[in-house]
Amino acid sequence: MKSILVHPPQQPIRAEIQLAASKSECNRALIINALTGFQSELTNISEARDSQTMLRLLNSNDAVADVIDAGTTMRFLTAYFAVTNQKKTMTGTPRMCERPIGILVDALRKLGADITYEKVEGYPPLQLNGFNYSGNNELTMRGDVSSQYISALLMIAPQLPSGLKIKLEGEVGSRPYIEMTLNQMAHFGIEYIADWEHNILTIPAFKYQPKPYAIESDWSGASYWYSIVALAEDAEVELLGLKKDSLQGDSAIVDIMRHLGVESVFTDRGVLLTKIPAKASLGWDFTNCPDLAQTVAVVAAIKKIRLSLTGIESLKIKETDRVFALQQELAKLGAELEEVEKDHLYEVNTLTDIPTDPVPSIHTYDDHRMAMAFAPVGMVSDILIEEPGVVVKSYPGYWKDLAKVTTWEEV
């Protein structure tokens, strides 16, 4: 599919959506299962390309591990292959090879990993040359860059002869993702100490215990349905497979969208979304849920809600520079993402109504979240989404599900 043209619905929206499984939970479960010797029974494995890539590479004996564009897969597998003494070349797409990994590599080297950079220092591709435990069981590292580095180290920590203590310096970003990792580790028998007052995480040496694990539906994917309900004139959607007490940080969408016009009622099957009046303005710190920022920014722009965002600095090193991408594409909708304080405070302001002639065409920058965050604009106006196939990274059935509530066509 080259582009998809989404049209506003011609009738009230009433739908039940079986969401895709969480790739965040799935990727952690896959690594932990590998560390149990592949003895655990995992159910509801994600169909997202990132998770399928992880699964394929964990079961491959190839000397080269190509993660494509999957950042989590790159970071988790680098730590896993290193500590299990496997010789691998870690590589990916050109964009993947522009995403930093130096903090993780430095930490693994201190533990005993022999890792060299194939091209640019601090970036993939990498060559893993084996592991000889250094005896070091304490690390100090930044907590404000990517929680994936921290999660990667936490999951391999029980495998180390003396366990591992990690001291995090500075503000800790995406803490719910770190807590998700710890909770999943606990499910498989690992006891840990999380001293959040001093930002010290302590993991003893221990053997993971094989256990069944059911992967929850994806709250990141749910966020686009919150957007659809917020923007549609009349909508009621039940999202199946979600839990009220979720491990996923993106479950914060429940509280965020209450300000933007969506109420959540948990059922025995998931959560029911209904429309309520929206607030005139919202300020939100996305430090712990950065993947929601695009979705929320688009909803605020279309509903003309003044939105202040902090904690989105990590968006600049995602699949694309998401701050730049948002600025470019919101402008096509008559809105702006203004940088009020450099690398800290941003505001979404609506300047004009959405242009209709020609229909705005949204560039997706090889980023699944750009496509899914902007498609709900089709609830109020025709919108063209370029390169819609990028959704395969996390929510392969997105367009099929969207067809249940409105019409779209390939152009």
Short mmCIF file of N, CA and C in Angstrom, two decimals, residues 23 27 48-51 53 56-57 65-75 91-99 148 317-320 322 364-369 389-394:
data_model
loop_
_atom_site.label_atom_id
_atom_site.label_comp_id
_atom_site.label_asym_id
_atom_site.label_seq_id
_atom_site.Cartn_x
_atom_site.Cartn_y
_atom_site.Cartn_z
N LYS A 23 3.88 -5.61 22.59
CA LYS A 23 5.23 -6.01 22.19
C LYS A 23 6.23 -5.72 23.30
N ASN A 27 8.42 -8.84 24.29
CA ASN A 27 9.86 -8.88 24.07
C ASN A 27 10.62 -9.22 25.35
N ALA A 48 3.42 -8.36 16.25
CA ALA A 48 4.20 -7.20 15.81
C ALA A 48 5.53 -7.65 15.23
N ARG A 49 5.99 -6.95 14.20
CA ARG A 49 7.23 -7.35 13.55
C ARG A 49 8.40 -7.34 14.52
N ASP A 50 8.43 -6.37 15.44
CA ASP A 50 9.52 -6.31 16.42
C ASP A 50 9.61 -7.62 17.22
N SER A 51 8.46 -8.10 17.68
CA SER A 51 8.45 -9.33 18.50
C SER A 51 8.74 -10.56 17.66
N THR A 53 10.57 -10.59 15.03
CA THR A 53 12.00 -10.52 14.75
C THR A 53 12.79 -11.05 15.95
N ARG A 56 12.47 -14.84 16.03
CA ARG A 56 13.27 -15.46 14.97
C ARG A 56 14.75 -15.47 15.32
N LEU A 57 15.26 -14.34 15.81
CA LEU A 57 16.69 -14.23 16.10
C LEU A 57 17.10 -15.06 17.31
N ALA A 65 22.86 -11.01 13.31
CA ALA A 65 21.51 -10.77 13.83
C ALA A 65 21.03 -9.41 13.34
N ASP A 66 20.16 -9.41 12.34
CA ASP A 66 19.62 -8.19 11.75
C ASP A 66 18.27 -7.89 12.40
N VAL A 67 18.21 -6.87 13.23
CA VAL A 67 16.98 -6.55 13.96
C VAL A 67 16.03 -5.68 13.15
N ILE A 68 16.38 -5.35 11.94
CA ILE A 68 15.63 -4.44 11.07
C ILE A 68 15.59 -3.06 11.74
N ASP A 69 14.41 -2.62 12.19
CA ASP A 69 14.32 -1.28 12.81
C ASP A 69 13.87 -1.35 14.26
N ALA A 70 14.07 -2.51 14.91
CA ALA A 70 13.52 -2.74 16.25
C ALA A 70 14.54 -2.37 17.33
N GLY A 71 14.36 -1.22 17.93
CA GLY A 71 15.28 -0.74 18.95
C GLY A 71 15.33 -1.63 20.18
N THR A 72 14.15 -2.03 20.68
CA THR A 72 14.11 -2.90 21.85
C THR A 72 14.80 -4.22 21.55
N THR A 73 14.54 -4.76 20.38
CA THR A 73 15.15 -6.02 19.99
C THR A 73 16.67 -5.90 19.93
N MET A 74 17.16 -4.82 19.36
CA MET A 74 18.61 -4.58 19.30
C MET A 74 19.22 -4.56 20.70
N ARG A 75 18.62 -3.82 21.60
CA ARG A 75 19.22 -3.63 22.93
C ARG A 75 19.11 -4.88 23.79
N THR A 91 23.14 -5.84 13.76
CA THR A 91 22.96 -4.76 12.79
C THR A 91 21.47 -4.53 12.56
N GLY A 92 21.15 -3.56 11.69
CA GLY A 92 19.76 -3.23 11.40
C GLY A 92 19.68 -2.28 10.23
N THR A 93 18.55 -1.61 10.10
CA THR A 93 18.35 -0.65 9.02
C THR A 93 19.29 0.54 9.18
N PRO A 94 19.44 1.37 8.14
CA PRO A 94 20.26 2.58 8.29
C PRO A 94 19.83 3.44 9.47
N ARG A 95 18.53 3.60 9.69
CA ARG A 95 18.06 4.40 10.83
C ARG A 95 18.43 3.72 12.14
N MET A 96 18.32 2.38 12.20
CA MET A 96 18.69 1.66 13.41
C MET A 96 20.16 1.91 13.74
N CYS A 97 20.98 1.99 12.72
CA CYS A 97 22.41 2.20 12.92
C CYS A 97 22.76 3.65 13.24
N GLU A 98 21.73 4.51 13.30
CA GLU A 98 21.91 5.89 13.75
C GLU A 98 21.44 6.08 15.18
N ARG A 99 20.88 5.01 15.78
CA ARG A 99 20.35 5.11 17.14
C ARG A 99 21.43 4.67 18.14
N GLN A 148 15.40 1.13 27.99
CA GLN A 148 15.69 -0.16 27.39
C GLN A 148 17.09 -0.65 27.74
N ILE A 317 15.32 10.31 19.46
CA ILE A 317 16.16 9.18 19.07
C ILE A 317 15.32 7.91 18.90
N LYS A 318 14.05 8.09 18.54
CA LYS A 318 13.19 6.93 18.28
C LYS A 318 13.32 6.53 16.80
N GLU A 319 12.27 5.88 16.26
CA GLU A 319 12.33 5.43 14.86
C GLU A 319 12.66 6.58 13.92
N THR A 320 12.21 7.77 14.29
CA THR A 320 12.61 9.00 13.62
C THR A 320 12.73 10.06 14.72
N ARG A 322 10.91 12.24 16.41
CA ARG A 322 9.46 12.41 16.48
C ARG A 322 9.05 13.85 16.80
N THR A 364 5.04 9.64 7.04
CA THR A 364 5.14 8.81 8.24
C THR A 364 6.58 8.53 8.69
N TYR A 365 7.57 8.91 7.92
CA TYR A 365 8.97 8.86 8.36
C TYR A 365 9.42 7.46 8.79
N ASP A 366 8.89 6.41 8.16
CA ASP A 366 9.21 5.04 8.56
C ASP A 366 8.89 4.80 10.03
N ASP A 367 7.88 5.46 10.55
CA ASP A 367 7.54 5.40 11.97
C ASP A 367 6.09 4.98 12.13
N HIS A 368 5.89 3.79 12.70
CA HIS A 368 4.55 3.23 12.90
C HIS A 368 3.65 4.17 13.68
N ARG A 369 4.19 4.85 14.67
CA ARG A 369 3.35 5.68 15.53
C ARG A 369 2.89 6.96 14.82
N GLY A 389 2.03 0.91 5.53
CA GLY A 389 2.52 -0.40 5.93
C GLY A 389 3.45 -0.38 7.13
N VAL A 390 3.88 0.83 7.56
CA VAL A 390 4.79 0.92 8.71
C VAL A 390 4.16 0.39 10.00
N VAL A 391 2.82 0.27 10.02
CA VAL A 391 2.15 -0.19 11.25
C VAL A 391 2.50 -1.62 11.60
N VAL A 392 3.08 -2.37 10.65
CA VAL A 392 3.42 -3.77 10.91
C VAL A 392 4.41 -3.90 12.06
N LYS A 393 5.13 -2.83 12.36
CA LYS A 393 6.13 -2.87 13.43
C LYS A 393 5.51 -3.21 14.78
N SER A 394 4.29 -2.70 15.06
CA SER A 394 3.71 -2.94 16.38
C SER A 394 2.24 -3.37 16.35
#
